[in-house]
Amino acid sequence: FFFEIESNHHHCHDLMTSNTATTNPIDFALRVCESIAFSLHAILGITDPWTGCVRSAFHDDGAMPRWFWPAAGVLLAVVAAANFSKSDEVVLAAQAYIAAFHFGAMFYHTRLGHHPASACAPFVFVIFAVAVTSIRTNIGVGLIGAMICAGIAHLLSRILINTPSRSAEGGSLLSDNERAAASASQVEGSN
């Protein structure tokens, strides 16, 4: 009986030391922070059609398609769980989603004209994703991966975000002067 316990102890020790990323305390702490935040945001996103809390908090006013927040909530819940997979590939895929999603959040706030500081909170999670990826691979992979995710997020932000500056005719973007004139006429019309 004692020999069996000792042999299991050595087997568990071998499994834990086989991959330094799974035993790295910084890697683990960052993934815990990500997953706690994503679990909370998943609930908010999934319930948004009934509560409107995400759209209201972000002053969305139709900037994103109605299906986006619940879909994002489901994906954030999946990522929160996948973040603790024993598979490096699954954890790295989760980190890629985290980076792309949060770069997208930065573009969202920027494109909607929110205060520039509003992009800082999502950028924290981009840093976390680069750090976890770098710990599990190397800094080059972390930074190149982040740049690729930023490109994907930028493309999706151009497709998904309906900015106030889009014209009704064909979705073309208005110039700054046209946007200012449209805002002025909306203010005059509401008075």
Backbone as numpy.savetxt, mean C-alpha at the origin, in Angstrom:
# Nx Ny Nz CAx CAy CAz Cx Cy Cz
11.95 -41.31 25.07 11.12 -40.11 25.07 11.99 -38.85 25.07
12.99 -38.81 25.96 13.86 -37.64 26.03 14.63 -37.44 24.73
15.10 -38.52 24.12 15.82 -38.42 22.86 14.95 -37.82 21.77
13.66 -38.18 21.78 12.73 -37.66 20.78 12.57 -36.15 20.93
12.47 -35.67 22.15 12.33 -34.23 22.40 13.59 -33.51 21.94
14.78 -34.05 22.29 16.04 -33.44 21.88 16.14 -33.37 20.35
15.76 -34.45 19.69 15.87 -34.47 18.23 14.91 -33.46 17.61
13.72 -33.31 18.15 12.78 -32.30 17.65 13.31 -30.89 17.90
13.95 -30.69 19.04 14.53 -29.38 19.35 15.59 -29.01 18.31
16.47 -29.95 17.98 17.51 -29.68 16.98 16.90 -29.44 15.60
15.84 -30.19 15.26 15.18 -30.01 13.97 14.58 -28.60 13.88
13.90 -28.16 14.95 13.32 -26.81 14.96 14.42 -25.76 14.87
15.53 -25.98 15.58 16.63 -25.02 15.55 17.20 -24.93 14.14
17.37 -26.08 13.47 17.88 -26.08 12.10 16.95 -25.32 11.17
15.63 -25.49 11.33 14.68 -24.80 10.48 14.76 -23.29 10.69
14.89 -22.87 11.94 14.90 -21.44 12.23 16.18 -20.76 11.79
17.29 -21.49 11.78 18.55 -20.85 11.40 18.86 -21.04 9.93
18.01 -21.74 9.21 18.29 -21.97 7.80 18.12 -20.70 6.97
17.30 -19.77 7.43 17.08 -18.53 6.69 17.19 -17.37 7.67
18.22 -16.56 7.51 18.43 -15.47 8.47 17.31 -14.43 8.42
16.62 -14.33 7.29 15.53 -13.34 7.19 14.40 -13.68 8.13
14.12 -14.98 8.30 12.99 -15.35 9.16 13.34 -15.18 10.63
14.60 -15.08 10.97 14.98 -14.89 12.37 15.48 -13.48 12.63
15.52 -12.63 11.62 15.98 -11.26 11.79 14.92 -10.47 12.55
15.26 -9.93 13.72 14.24 -9.22 14.52 13.71 -7.95 13.85
14.54 -7.27 13.05 14.07 -6.06 12.38 13.05 -6.44 11.30
13.37 -7.46 10.52 12.45 -7.97 9.50 11.10 -8.31 10.12
11.14 -9.06 11.21 9.90 -9.48 11.88 9.13 -8.27 12.42
9.81 -7.34 13.06 9.14 -6.17 13.64 8.48 -5.31 12.55
9.17 -5.13 11.43 8.58 -4.35 10.34 7.34 -5.03 9.78
7.40 -6.36 9.61 6.25 -7.08 9.09 5.08 -7.07 10.07
5.36 -7.09 11.36 4.29 -6.98 12.37 3.62 -5.61 12.25
4.43 -4.55 12.16 3.86 -3.19 12.02 3.00 -3.10 10.76
3.51 -3.62 9.64 2.75 -3.60 8.40 1.43 -4.33 8.56
1.49 -5.53 9.10 0.29 -6.36 9.16 -0.76 -5.84 10.13
-0.33 -5.23 11.22 -1.30 -4.62 12.14 -2.03 -3.48 11.42
-1.27 -2.61 10.77 -1.88 -1.49 10.05 -2.79 -1.99 8.93
-2.35 -3.01 8.19 -3.14 -3.49 7.06 -4.39 -4.21 7.52
-4.34 -4.88 8.65 -5.54 -5.54 9.19 -6.60 -4.49 9.53
-6.17 -3.41 10.16 -7.12 -2.34 10.50 -7.66 -1.67 9.23
-6.77 -1.37 8.29 -7.21 -0.72 7.05 -8.03 -1.66 6.18
-7.80 -2.95 6.29 -8.61 -3.92 5.54 -10.06 -3.85 6.00
-10.26 -3.77 7.30 -11.63 -3.67 7.84 -12.29 -2.39 7.36
-11.55 -1.28 7.40 -12.11 0.00 6.94 -12.46 -0.05 5.46
-11.57 -0.63 4.65 -11.82 -0.70 3.21 -12.99 -1.61 2.87
-13.03 -2.78 3.49 -14.10 -3.74 3.19 -15.46 -3.18 3.58
-15.52 -2.46 4.68 -16.80 -1.93 5.16 -17.15 -0.56 4.59
-16.28 0.01 3.77 -16.51 1.36 3.24 -17.83 1.53 2.48
-18.30 0.54 1.72 -19.58 0.75 1.04 -20.73 1.04 2.00
-20.64 0.55 3.24 -21.70 0.77 4.21 -21.41 1.95 5.13
-20.12 2.20 5.40 -19.78 3.26 6.35 -19.33 4.55 5.68
-18.71 4.44 4.52 -18.17 5.62 3.83 -16.99 6.24 4.55
-16.42 5.53 5.54 -15.38 6.16 6.37 -14.10 6.45 5.58
-13.69 5.59 4.68 -12.46 5.84 3.92 -12.68 7.00 2.95
-13.78 6.94 2.20 -14.07 8.02 1.25 -14.21 9.36 1.97
-14.83 9.33 3.13 -15.02 10.56 3.90 -13.68 11.08 4.46
-12.88 10.20 5.03 -11.60 10.61 5.62 -10.66 11.18 4.57
-10.68 10.62 3.37 -9.78 11.07 2.32 -10.41 12.13 1.41
-11.63 12.57 1.75 -12.35 13.53 0.91 -12.34 13.05 -0.54
-12.67 11.78 -0.71 -12.57 11.10 -2.01 -13.53 11.69 -3.03
-14.78 11.89 -2.67 -15.77 12.51 -3.56 -15.76 11.91 -4.97
-15.65 10.60 -5.06 -15.70 9.93 -6.35 -14.38 9.85 -7.09
-13.26 10.16 -6.42 -11.96 10.10 -7.09 -11.58 8.68 -7.47
-11.99 7.72 -6.65 -11.69 6.31 -6.93 -13.00 5.60 -7.29
-12.91 4.56 -8.12 -14.12 3.78 -8.42 -14.69 3.21 -7.12
-16.01 3.06 -7.04 -16.65 2.58 -5.79 -16.15 1.21 -5.37
-15.76 0.37 -6.30 -15.29 -0.97 -5.97 -13.87 -0.97 -5.41
-13.13 0.13 -5.57 -11.71 0.14 -5.21 -11.47 -0.12 -3.73
-12.13 0.63 -2.86 -11.82 0.52 -1.42 -12.12 -0.87 -0.86
-13.27 -1.49 -1.19 -13.47 -2.87 -0.69 -12.46 -3.85 -1.28
-12.13 -3.71 -2.57 -11.14 -4.60 -3.18 -9.78 -4.41 -2.52
-9.41 -3.16 -2.28 -8.14 -2.88 -1.60 -8.15 -3.46 -0.19
-9.29 -3.38 0.48 -9.40 -3.94 1.82 -9.17 -5.45 1.83
-9.76 -6.14 0.87 -9.57 -7.60 0.78 -8.10 -7.92 0.52
-7.50 -7.19 -0.42 -6.08 -7.44 -0.74 -5.17 -7.10 0.45
-5.48 -6.06 1.19 -4.69 -5.74 2.38 -4.80 -6.83 3.43
-5.98 -7.43 3.57 -6.14 -8.54 4.51 -5.30 -9.74 4.08
-5.30 -10.02 2.78 -4.49 -11.13 2.26 -3.01 -10.85 2.51
-2.57 -9.63 2.26 -1.16 -9.26 2.47 -0.80 -9.34 3.95
-1.70 -8.91 4.83 -1.43 -8.97 6.26 -1.15 -10.41 6.69
-1.88 -11.36 6.13 -1.65 -12.77 6.45 -0.43 -13.32 5.72
-0.28 -12.98 4.45 0.84 -13.50 3.64 2.18 -13.02 4.17
2.17 -11.93 4.88 3.39 -11.36 5.44 4.08 -12.31 6.41
3.36 -13.32 6.89 3.92 -14.27 7.86 4.08 -15.67 7.27
4.08 -15.74 5.95 4.30 -17.01 5.28 5.73 -17.50 5.55
5.90 -18.80 5.53 7.23 -19.38 5.66 8.00 -19.29 4.34
7.30 -18.95 3.27 7.91 -18.84 1.95 8.45 -17.43 1.72
9.75 -17.33 1.44 10.33 -16.03 1.12 9.64 -15.39 -0.08
9.29 -16.21 -1.07 8.66 -15.68 -2.28 7.33 -15.01 -1.97
6.55 -15.63 -1.08 5.25 -15.06 -0.71 5.45 -13.75 0.06
6.40 -13.73 0.98 6.67 -12.51 1.75 7.18 -11.41 0.82
8.04 -11.76 -0.13 8.54 -10.75 -1.06 7.44 -10.24 -1.99
6.53 -11.12 -2.39 5.38 -10.68 -3.20 4.51 -9.72 -2.38
4.33 -10.03 -1.09 3.56 -9.14 -0.21 4.25 -7.78 -0.12
5.58 -7.77 -0.03 6.32 -6.51 0.06 6.18 -5.71 -1.23
6.16 -6.39 -2.37 5.96 -5.69 -3.64 4.58 -5.04 -3.67
3.55 -5.77 -3.22 2.21 -5.19 -3.18 2.19 -3.99 -2.23
2.84 -4.13 -1.08 2.88 -3.04 -0.10 3.52 -1.79 -0.71
4.64 -1.98 -1.38 5.31 -0.82 -1.99 4.44 -0.20 -3.07
3.88 -1.02 -3.96 3.06 -0.48 -5.05 1.82 0.21 -4.51
1.14 -0.41 -3.57 -0.08 0.16 -3.00 0.20 1.51 -2.35
1.31 1.60 -1.61 1.58 2.83 -0.88 2.21 3.92 -1.77
2.95 3.52 -2.80 3.32 4.52 -3.81 2.04 5.05 -4.45
1.09 4.16 -4.71 -0.19 4.58 -5.27 -0.91 5.56 -4.36
-0.84 5.31 -3.06 -1.46 6.23 -2.09 -0.80 7.60 -2.15
0.51 7.61 -2.33 1.22 8.89 -2.45 0.76 9.63 -3.71
0.64 8.92 -4.82 0.16 9.54 -6.06 -1.28 10.00 -5.91
-2.10 9.22 -5.21 -3.50 9.57 -4.97 -3.58 10.93 -4.28
-2.87 11.07 -3.17 -2.93 12.33 -2.42 -2.38 13.49 -3.25
-1.31 13.25 -3.97 -0.71 14.29 -4.80 -1.65 14.71 -5.92
-2.21 13.73 -6.62 -3.08 14.04 -7.76 -4.36 14.74 -7.34
-4.82 14.47 -6.12 -6.05 15.13 -5.65 -5.77 16.47 -4.99
-4.51 16.88 -4.96 -4.17 18.19 -4.42 -4.22 18.25 -2.91
-4.09 17.12 -2.23 -4.05 17.13 -0.77 -2.72 17.74 -0.32
-2.65 18.09 0.92 -1.43 18.68 1.47 -0.25 17.74 1.20
0.91 18.29 0.82 2.06 17.44 0.50 2.46 16.48 1.64
2.21 16.88 2.88 2.55 16.01 4.01 1.71 14.73 4.03
0.55 14.74 3.34 -0.30 13.55 3.35 0.36 12.37 2.64
1.38 12.61 1.86 2.11 11.52 1.19 3.15 10.89 2.12
3.42 11.51 3.25 4.45 10.98 4.17 4.04 9.68 4.83
2.79 9.57 5.26 2.35 8.35 5.94 2.48 7.12 5.05
1.99 7.15 3.81 2.18 5.96 2.98 3.66 5.69 2.66
4.47 6.74 2.60 5.88 6.55 2.29 6.59 5.75 3.38
6.11 5.84 4.61 6.68 5.04 5.70 6.59 3.56 5.35
5.44 3.14 4.79 5.27 1.73 4.44 6.10 1.33 3.23
6.39 2.27 2.35 7.31 2.00 1.24 8.70 1.71 1.82
9.12 2.52 2.78 10.42 2.32 3.43 10.46 0.96 4.11
9.38 0.60 4.83 9.31 -0.72 5.47 9.47 -1.83 4.44
8.76 -1.71 3.32 8.82 -2.75 2.28 10.22 -2.86 1.69
10.86 -1.73 1.44 12.23 -1.76 0.92 13.17 -2.40 1.94
12.98 -2.07 3.21 13.84 -2.64 4.26 13.66 -4.16 4.35
12.42 -4.63 4.38 12.18 -6.08 4.47 12.75 -6.78 3.24
12.50 -6.22 2.07 13.02 -6.82 0.83 14.55 -6.84 0.85
15.15 -5.76 1.31 16.62 -5.67 1.37 17.20 -6.68 2.35
16.54 -6.87 3.48 17.00 -7.85 4.47 16.94 -9.26 3.88
15.88 -9.54 3.14 15.69 -10.88 2.58 16.49 -11.12 1.30
16.89 -10.05 0.63 17.67 -10.20 -0.61 18.92 -9.34 -0.48
18.88 -8.14 -1.02 19.96 -7.15 -0.85 19.38 -5.77 -1.16
20.15 -4.75 -0.86 19.65 -3.38 -1.02 19.35 -3.05 -2.48
20.12 -3.59 -3.40 19.88 -3.34 -4.82 18.53 -3.86 -5.26
18.19 -5.08 -4.86 16.89 -5.65 -5.19 15.78 -4.83 -4.54
16.00 -4.41 -3.30 15.00 -3.60 -2.61 14.72 -2.29 -3.31
15.77 -1.60 -3.74 15.59 -0.29 -4.39 15.06 -0.43 -5.82
15.59 -1.38 -6.57 15.09 -1.58 -7.94 13.63 -2.04 -7.90
13.33 -2.94 -6.97 11.94 -3.38 -6.81 11.02 -2.22 -6.49
11.49 -1.33 -5.62 10.67 -0.16 -5.27 10.44 0.74 -6.47
11.47 0.91 -7.30 11.30 1.75 -8.50 10.29 1.13 -9.47
10.35 -0.18 -9.62 9.39 -0.86 -10.49 7.98 -0.70 -9.93
7.83 -0.88 -8.62 6.52 -0.71 -7.98 6.01 0.72 -8.12
6.90 1.70 -8.04 6.50 3.10 -8.22 5.98 3.32 -9.63
6.63 2.73 -10.61 6.18 2.86 -12.00 4.81 2.24 -12.21
4.60 1.06 -11.65 3.30 0.40 -11.75 2.23 1.23 -11.06
2.56 1.73 -9.87 1.60 2.54 -9.12 1.26 3.83 -9.86
2.25 4.44 -10.48 2.00 5.67 -11.22 1.05 5.40 -12.39
1.30 4.33 -13.11 0.43 3.96 -14.23 -1.00 3.71 -13.74
-1.14 2.93 -12.68 -2.49 2.65 -12.15 -3.16 3.92 -11.63
-2.37 4.83 -11.06 -2.98 6.08 -10.56 -3.53 6.92 -11.70
-2.87 6.87 -12.85 -3.36 7.61 -14.02 -4.66 7.00 -14.55
-4.79 5.69 -14.38 -5.98 4.99 -14.86 -7.14 5.11 -13.87
-6.86 4.91 -12.58 -7.93 4.78 -11.58 -8.40 6.08 -10.96
-7.52 7.04 -10.77 -7.89 8.24 -10.02 -8.59 9.23 -10.94
-9.81 9.54 -10.58 -10.61 10.52 -11.31 -10.42 11.87 -10.63
-9.47 12.65 -11.13 -9.16 13.93 -10.51 -10.23 14.96 -10.88
-10.38 15.97 -10.04 -11.35 17.03 -10.36 -11.02 17.76 -11.65
-9.78 17.63 -12.14 -9.38 18.38 -13.32 -9.72 17.66 -14.63
-10.32 16.48 -14.56 -10.70 15.80 -15.81 -11.95 16.45 -16.36
-11.96 16.64 -17.64 -13.15 17.25 -18.25 -14.21 16.19 -18.49
-15.42 16.62 -18.62 -16.54 15.70 -18.82 -16.54 15.08 -20.20
-15.91 15.73 -21.17 -15.98 15.23 -22.55 -15.26 13.92 -22.74
-14.02 13.84 -22.42 -13.29 12.62 -22.73 -12.26 12.26 -21.69
-12.32 12.85 -20.54 -11.38 12.54 -19.50 -10.02 13.21 -19.68
-9.92 14.15 -20.61 -8.62 14.82 -20.77 -8.39 15.74 -19.59
-7.13 15.99 -19.29 -6.80 16.82 -18.14 -6.87 18.30 -18.52
-7.38 19.09 -17.60 -7.45 20.54 -17.81 -6.11 21.17 -17.44
-5.85 22.32 -18.04 -4.66 23.07 -17.64 -4.92 23.69 -16.27
-3.86 24.18 -15.64 -4.01 24.83 -14.33 -4.98 26.01 -14.42
-4.91 26.81 -15.51 -5.80 27.96 -15.67 -7.26 27.50 -15.81
-7.47 26.43 -16.58 -8.83 25.92 -16.75 -9.37 25.37 -15.43
-8.50 24.69 -14.67 -8.91 24.15 -13.38 -9.29 25.28 -12.42
-8.49 26.34 -12.40 -8.77 27.48 -11.53 -10.09 28.14 -11.92
-10.32 28.28 -13.23 -11.57 28.87 -13.70 -12.77 28.00 -13.33
-12.60 26.69 -13.45 -13.69 25.77 -13.10 -13.98 25.83 -11.61
-12.94 25.90 -10.78 -13.14 26.01 -9.33 -13.85 27.31 -8.99
-13.45 28.40 -9.63 -14.07 29.70 -9.36 -15.53 29.67 -9.75
-15.86 29.04 -10.88 -17.25 29.01 -11.29 -18.08 28.11 -10.39
-17.47 27.05 -9.82 -18.20 26.20 -8.89 -18.50 26.96 -7.60
-17.53 27.76 -7.13 -17.74 28.56 -5.91 -18.81 29.58 -6.16
-18.79 30.26 -7.31 -19.82 31.25 -7.64 -21.18 30.60 -7.77
-21.22 29.40 -8.35 -22.48 28.70 -8.55 -23.11 28.25 -7.25
-22.27 27.97 -6.22 -22.81 27.50 -4.95 -23.28 28.65 -4.08
-22.92 29.89 -4.43 -23.34 31.06 -3.64 -24.69 31.54 -4.03
